[in-house]
mmCIF file of C-alpha atoms in Angstrom:
data_model
loop_
_atom_site.group_PDB
_atom_site.id
_atom_site.type_symbol
_atom_site.label_atom_id
_atom_site.label_comp_id
_atom_site.label_asym_id
_atom_site.label_seq_id
_atom_site.Cartn_x
_atom_site.Cartn_y
_atom_site.Cartn_z
ATOM 1 C CA ASN A 1 138.332 33.708 75.966
ATOM 2 C CA LYS A 2 137.076 33.147 79.261
ATOM 3 C CA PRO A 3 134.224 36.466 80.373
ATOM 4 C CA LEU A 4 135.227 38.305 83.334
ATOM 5 C CA PRO A 5 134.270 37.871 85.651
ATOM 6 C CA LEU A 6 132.376 40.738 86.834
ATOM 7 C CA ASN A 7 129.384 42.215 87.092
ATOM 8 C CA PRO A 8 129.510 45.839 85.953
ATOM 9 C CA MET A 9 125.767 45.915 87.015
ATOM 10 C CA ALA A 10 125.797 45.132 90.926
ATOM 11 C CA ARG A 11 125.865 47.428 93.042
ATOM 12 C CA ALA A 12 128.909 48.448 94.968
ATOM 13 C CA THR A 13 128.628 48.256 98.555
ATOM 14 C CA TYR A 14 131.112 51.365 100.231
ATOM 15 C CA PRO A 15 132.024 51.784 104.181
ATOM 16 C CA ASP A 16 129.651 53.488 106.705
ATOM 17 C CA LYS A 17 130.386 54.925 109.650
ATOM 18 C CA TYR A 18 127.048 55.275 110.934
ATOM 19 C CA SER A 19 125.836 52.024 108.772
ATOM 20 C CA GLU A 20 125.662 48.930 112.216
ATOM 21 C CA THR A 21 126.748 46.570 109.542
ATOM 22 C CA GLY A 22 130.078 49.049 108.866
ATOM 23 C CA TYR A 23 128.918 49.322 104.947
ATOM 24 C CA SER A 24 126.479 50.669 102.809
ATOM 25 C CA THR A 25 124.986 49.694 99.512
ATOM 26 C CA GLU A 26 124.381 51.376 96.789
ATOM 27 C CA LYS A 27 120.466 52.387 96.069
ATOM 28 C CA THR A 28 119.137 51.128 91.834
ATOM 29 C CA TYR A 29 119.122 54.521 90.642
ATOM 30 C CA ALA A 30 123.239 54.722 91.366
ATOM 31 C CA ALA A 31 123.648 51.499 90.017
ATOM 32 C CA ALA A 32 121.724 51.905 86.910
ATOM 33 C CA SER A 33 122.633 55.085 86.799
ATOM 34 C CA ARG A 34 126.394 55.057 87.056
ATOM 35 C CA ALA A 35 126.061 51.292 84.774
ATOM 36 C CA ALA A 36 123.847 53.330 81.712
ATOM 37 C CA ASP A 37 126.557 56.477 81.424
ATOM 38 C CA THR A 38 129.490 54.485 81.149
ATOM 39 C CA ILE A 39 127.465 52.693 78.592
ATOM 40 C CA SER A 40 125.453 56.044 77.012
ATOM 41 C CA TYR A 41 129.474 57.546 77.239
ATOM 42 C CA GLY A 42 131.487 54.437 75.109
ATOM 43 C CA PHE A 43 128.048 53.830 71.876
ATOM 44 C CA SER A 44 127.904 58.011 72.112
ATOM 45 C CA LEU A 45 124.289 57.728 73.016
ATOM 46 C CA GLY A 46 121.517 60.845 73.941
ATOM 47 C CA LYS A 47 120.343 62.116 76.774
ATOM 48 C CA VAL A 48 116.869 59.992 75.673
ATOM 49 C CA GLN A 49 118.752 56.689 75.749
ATOM 50 C CA GLU A 50 120.829 56.989 78.561
ATOM 51 C CA SER A 51 117.704 57.898 80.479
ATOM 52 C CA LEU A 52 115.362 54.356 78.729
ATOM 53 C CA LEU A 53 118.592 52.786 79.456
ATOM 54 C CA GLU A 54 118.953 53.252 82.764
ATOM 55 C CA GLU A 55 115.173 52.538 83.466
ATOM 56 C CA VAL A 56 115.990 49.202 81.642
ATOM 57 C CA ILE A 57 118.562 48.973 83.977
ATOM 58 C CA GLU A 58 116.676 49.661 87.305
ATOM 59 C CA LYS A 59 113.640 47.451 86.171
ATOM 60 C CA GLY A 60 115.922 44.812 86.039
ATOM 61 C CA ILE A 61 118.484 45.431 88.976
ATOM 62 C CA ASP A 62 115.181 45.139 90.956
ATOM 63 C CA GLU A 63 114.042 42.694 89.043
ATOM 64 C CA SER A 64 116.871 39.952 89.902
ATOM 65 C CA LEU A 65 116.445 41.406 93.876
ATOM 66 C CA ASP A 66 113.474 40.641 94.261
ATOM 67 C CA ASN A 67 114.104 37.016 92.809
ATOM 68 C CA GLY A 68 117.452 36.721 94.540
ATOM 69 C CA THR A 69 119.398 36.279 91.486
ATOM 70 C CA SER A 70 122.112 39.129 89.758
ATOM 71 C CA PHE A 71 120.914 41.681 87.113
ATOM 72 C CA THR A 72 124.679 40.762 84.612
ATOM 73 C CA MET A 73 124.829 41.893 81.795
ATOM 74 C CA LYS A 74 123.328 38.590 79.386
ATOM 75 C CA ASP A 75 120.230 40.230 81.777
ATOM 76 C CA LEU A 76 120.910 43.207 79.625
ATOM 77 C CA GLY A 77 120.430 42.442 76.366
ATOM 78 C CA GLU A 78 117.252 40.345 77.420
ATOM 79 C CA LYS A 79 115.243 42.834 79.652
ATOM 80 C CA LEU A 80 116.634 45.088 77.266
ATOM 81 C CA GLU A 81 114.622 42.795 73.823
ATOM 82 C CA GLU A 82 111.417 42.451 76.831
ATOM 83 C CA PHE A 83 111.381 46.253 77.062
ATOM 84 C CA ALA A 84 111.871 46.807 73.001
ATOM 85 C CA ASN A 85 108.346 43.699 72.122
ATOM 86 C CA LYS A 86 106.630 45.647 74.489
ATOM 87 C CA LYS A 87 103.396 47.835 72.888
ATOM 88 C CA GLY A 88 103.713 51.266 73.971
ATOM 89 C CA PRO A 89 104.610 54.150 72.145
ATOM 90 C CA ASN A 90 109.300 54.081 73.432
ATOM 91 C CA LYS A 91 109.418 50.902 71.730
ATOM 92 C CA ALA A 92 110.901 52.314 68.425
ATOM 93 C CA SER A 93 113.126 53.704 71.231
ATOM 94 C CA TYR A 94 113.599 50.594 72.579
ATOM 95 C CA LEU A 95 114.779 48.548 69.362
ATOM 96 C CA GLY A 96 116.814 51.133 69.026
ATOM 97 C CA LEU A 97 118.207 51.375 71.973
ATOM 98 C CA ALA A 98 119.026 47.609 71.820
ATOM 99 C CA ALA A 99 120.636 47.273 68.112
ATOM 100 C CA GLN A 100 122.515 49.119 69.475
ATOM 101 C CA VAL A 101 123.915 48.639 73.336
ATOM 102 C CA LYS A 102 123.206 44.871 71.784
ATOM 103 C CA PRO A 103 128.149 45.078 70.195
ATOM 104 C CA LEU A 104 127.896 44.583 74.207
ATOM 105 C CA TYR A 105 126.322 42.375 75.763
ATOM 106 C CA LYS A 106 127.327 39.819 72.593
ATOM 107 C CA SER A 107 130.519 40.377 72.885
ATOM 108 C CA GLU A 108 130.605 38.192 76.586
ATOM 109 C CA ILE A 109 132.900 40.360 78.381
ATOM 110 C CA PHE A 110 131.401 39.296 81.770
ATOM 111 C CA GLY A 111 130.539 36.129 83.110
ATOM 112 C CA ASP A 112 129.041 34.647 86.490
ATOM 113 C CA GLN A 113 130.382 37.001 89.371
ATOM 114 C CA ASN A 114 131.503 34.516 92.582
ATOM 115 C CA GLU A 115 129.438 36.846 95.296
ATOM 116 C CA ASN A 116 132.074 35.827 97.818
ATOM 117 C CA GLU A 117 134.950 37.046 95.912
ATOM 118 C CA SER A 118 135.886 39.855 93.170
ATOM 119 C CA ILE A 119 137.779 39.625 90.704
ATOM 120 C CA TRP A 120 139.820 41.813 92.762
ATOM 121 C CA ASP A 121 140.871 39.078 95.464
ATOM 122 C CA ILE A 122 142.021 36.768 92.451
ATOM 123 C CA VAL A 123 144.440 39.033 91.094
ATOM 124 C CA SER A 124 145.824 40.220 93.886
ATOM 125 C CA ASN A 125 146.517 39.440 97.716
ATOM 126 C CA SER A 126 144.166 40.381 101.185
ATOM 127 C CA ASP A 127 147.505 42.567 102.185
ATOM 128 C CA GLY A 128 147.371 44.268 99.355
ATOM 129 C CA THR A 129 150.718 42.543 97.145
ATOM 130 C CA GLU A 130 150.124 41.262 94.093
ATOM 131 C CA LYS A 131 150.418 38.013 93.496
ATOM 132 C CA THR A 132 150.763 38.132 89.287
ATOM 133 C CA VAL A 133 150.594 40.139 86.524
ATOM 134 C CA SER A 134 146.897 39.420 84.966
ATOM 135 C CA VAL A 135 145.967 41.281 82.187
ATOM 136 C CA PHE A 136 143.017 41.648 80.160
ATOM 137 C CA GLN A 137 142.210 41.125 76.602
ATOM 138 C CA PHE A 138 140.460 42.428 74.521
ATOM 139 C CA TYR A 139 141.827 41.254 70.722
ATOM 140 C CA MET A 140 138.728 39.802 69.837
ATOM 141 C CA VAL A 141 135.699 42.264 71.078
ATOM 142 C CA SER A 142 135.187 45.399 68.058
ATOM 143 C CA PRO A 143 136.247 49.031 69.658
ATOM 144 C CA THR A 144 133.373 50.109 70.826
ATOM 145 C CA PRO A 145 132.276 47.610 73.615
ATOM 146 C CA THR A 146 135.867 47.402 74.067
ATOM 147 C CA TYR A 147 135.887 50.600 75.511
ATOM 148 C CA ILE A 148 133.188 50.153 77.242
ATOM 149 C CA ALA A 149 134.272 46.742 79.215
ATOM 150 C CA VAL A 150 137.666 48.975 80.164
ATOM 151 C CA ASP A 151 135.321 51.500 82.407
ATOM 152 C CA LEU A 152 132.849 48.764 83.636
ATOM 153 C CA ILE A 153 136.416 47.085 84.781
ATOM 154 C CA LEU A 154 138.226 49.534 86.252
ATOM 155 C CA ARG A 155 134.788 51.421 88.261
ATOM 156 C CA ASP A 156 135.038 48.121 90.061
ATOM 157 C CA LEU A 157 137.924 48.663 90.532
ATOM 158 C CA TRP A 158 137.671 51.261 91.910
ATOM 159 C CA ASN A 159 134.719 50.560 94.319
ATOM 160 C CA TYR A 160 137.084 46.956 95.081
ATOM 161 C CA ALA A 161 139.819 49.519 96.397
ATOM 162 C CA ILE A 162 136.837 52.152 97.991
ATOM 163 C CA GLN A 163 134.944 48.919 100.139
ATOM 164 C CA ARG A 164 139.198 47.303 101.030
ATOM 165 C CA GLN A 165 139.753 51.523 102.228
ATOM 166 C CA THR A 166 143.615 50.612 100.322
ATOM 167 C CA THR A 167 145.621 52.961 100.816
ATOM 168 C CA GLU A 168 148.968 54.583 99.053
ATOM 169 C CA SER A 169 151.118 51.887 101.190
ATOM 170 C CA THR A 170 148.229 49.067 98.700
ATOM 171 C CA PRO A 171 148.419 50.256 95.694
ATOM 172 C CA HIS A 172 147.445 48.855 92.703
ATOM 173 C CA VAL A 173 149.641 48.871 89.221
ATOM 174 C CA ILE A 174 146.936 49.862 86.241
ATOM 175 C CA VAL A 175 148.303 49.770 82.789
ATOM 176 C CA LEU A 176 145.792 51.015 79.505
ATOM 177 C CA ASP A 177 146.515 50.777 76.506
ATOM 178 C CA GLU A 178 144.350 53.146 74.216
ATOM 179 C CA PHE A 179 144.085 55.230 77.072
ATOM 180 C CA GLN A 180 142.988 57.898 74.528
ATOM 181 C CA ASN A 181 139.884 56.146 73.238
ATOM 182 C CA LEU A 182 138.155 56.270 77.680
ATOM 183 C CA SER A 183 135.972 58.461 79.523
ATOM 184 C CA LEU A 184 138.254 61.009 81.253
ATOM 185 C CA LYS A 185 134.528 62.898 82.585
ATOM 186 C CA ASN A 186 135.030 63.774 86.306
ATOM 187 C CA ASP A 187 133.657 61.533 87.253
ATOM 188 C CA SER A 188 135.555 58.483 85.802
ATOM 189 C CA PRO A 189 136.746 55.651 87.162
ATOM 190 C CA VAL A 190 139.856 57.675 85.859
ATOM 191 C CA ARG A 191 139.555 60.476 86.377
ATOM 192 C CA LYS A 192 139.323 59.219 90.378
ATOM 193 C CA ILE A 193 141.977 56.803 90.221
ATOM 194 C CA LEU A 194 144.339 58.981 88.992
#
């Protein structure tokens, strides 16, 4: 089992006809909120824990931007432990949050992403035609991190489709097993894709 070359903490890029480059990158807060929402849903975190998680992710993304690096799932684990080891009124909350989220980053589902190539570029041709059938199977990962990973993967695929301005004439076929365990909230990637 190799980690997927995908970074669910990365800020998404969208077409923007008003931008000089033709694209806009989402704000750090939006990326942190998106990731925290998905992780929170999967682990059934409360609003306070979700807010703390969002804070940790946002801080991690900001620091990585300052350092010219990418904030990854592995970095999330380190950043949670850093926050949990600080003294202060939220120490116990960060410790609890780190313990709950640990199965996700310890599973090592996500690896390093090549900044110049998306995993979706690897599994499909530039004209949208499929190269091969790609199966992402998580049989050695416990269920909750698997459901979260699938949701994060679908979010990334959705962002890729928006960025590439995919149309009905260039579809991606997706088959999902255990569909009932995924988030079906209005802003979830499953709802957007369907």
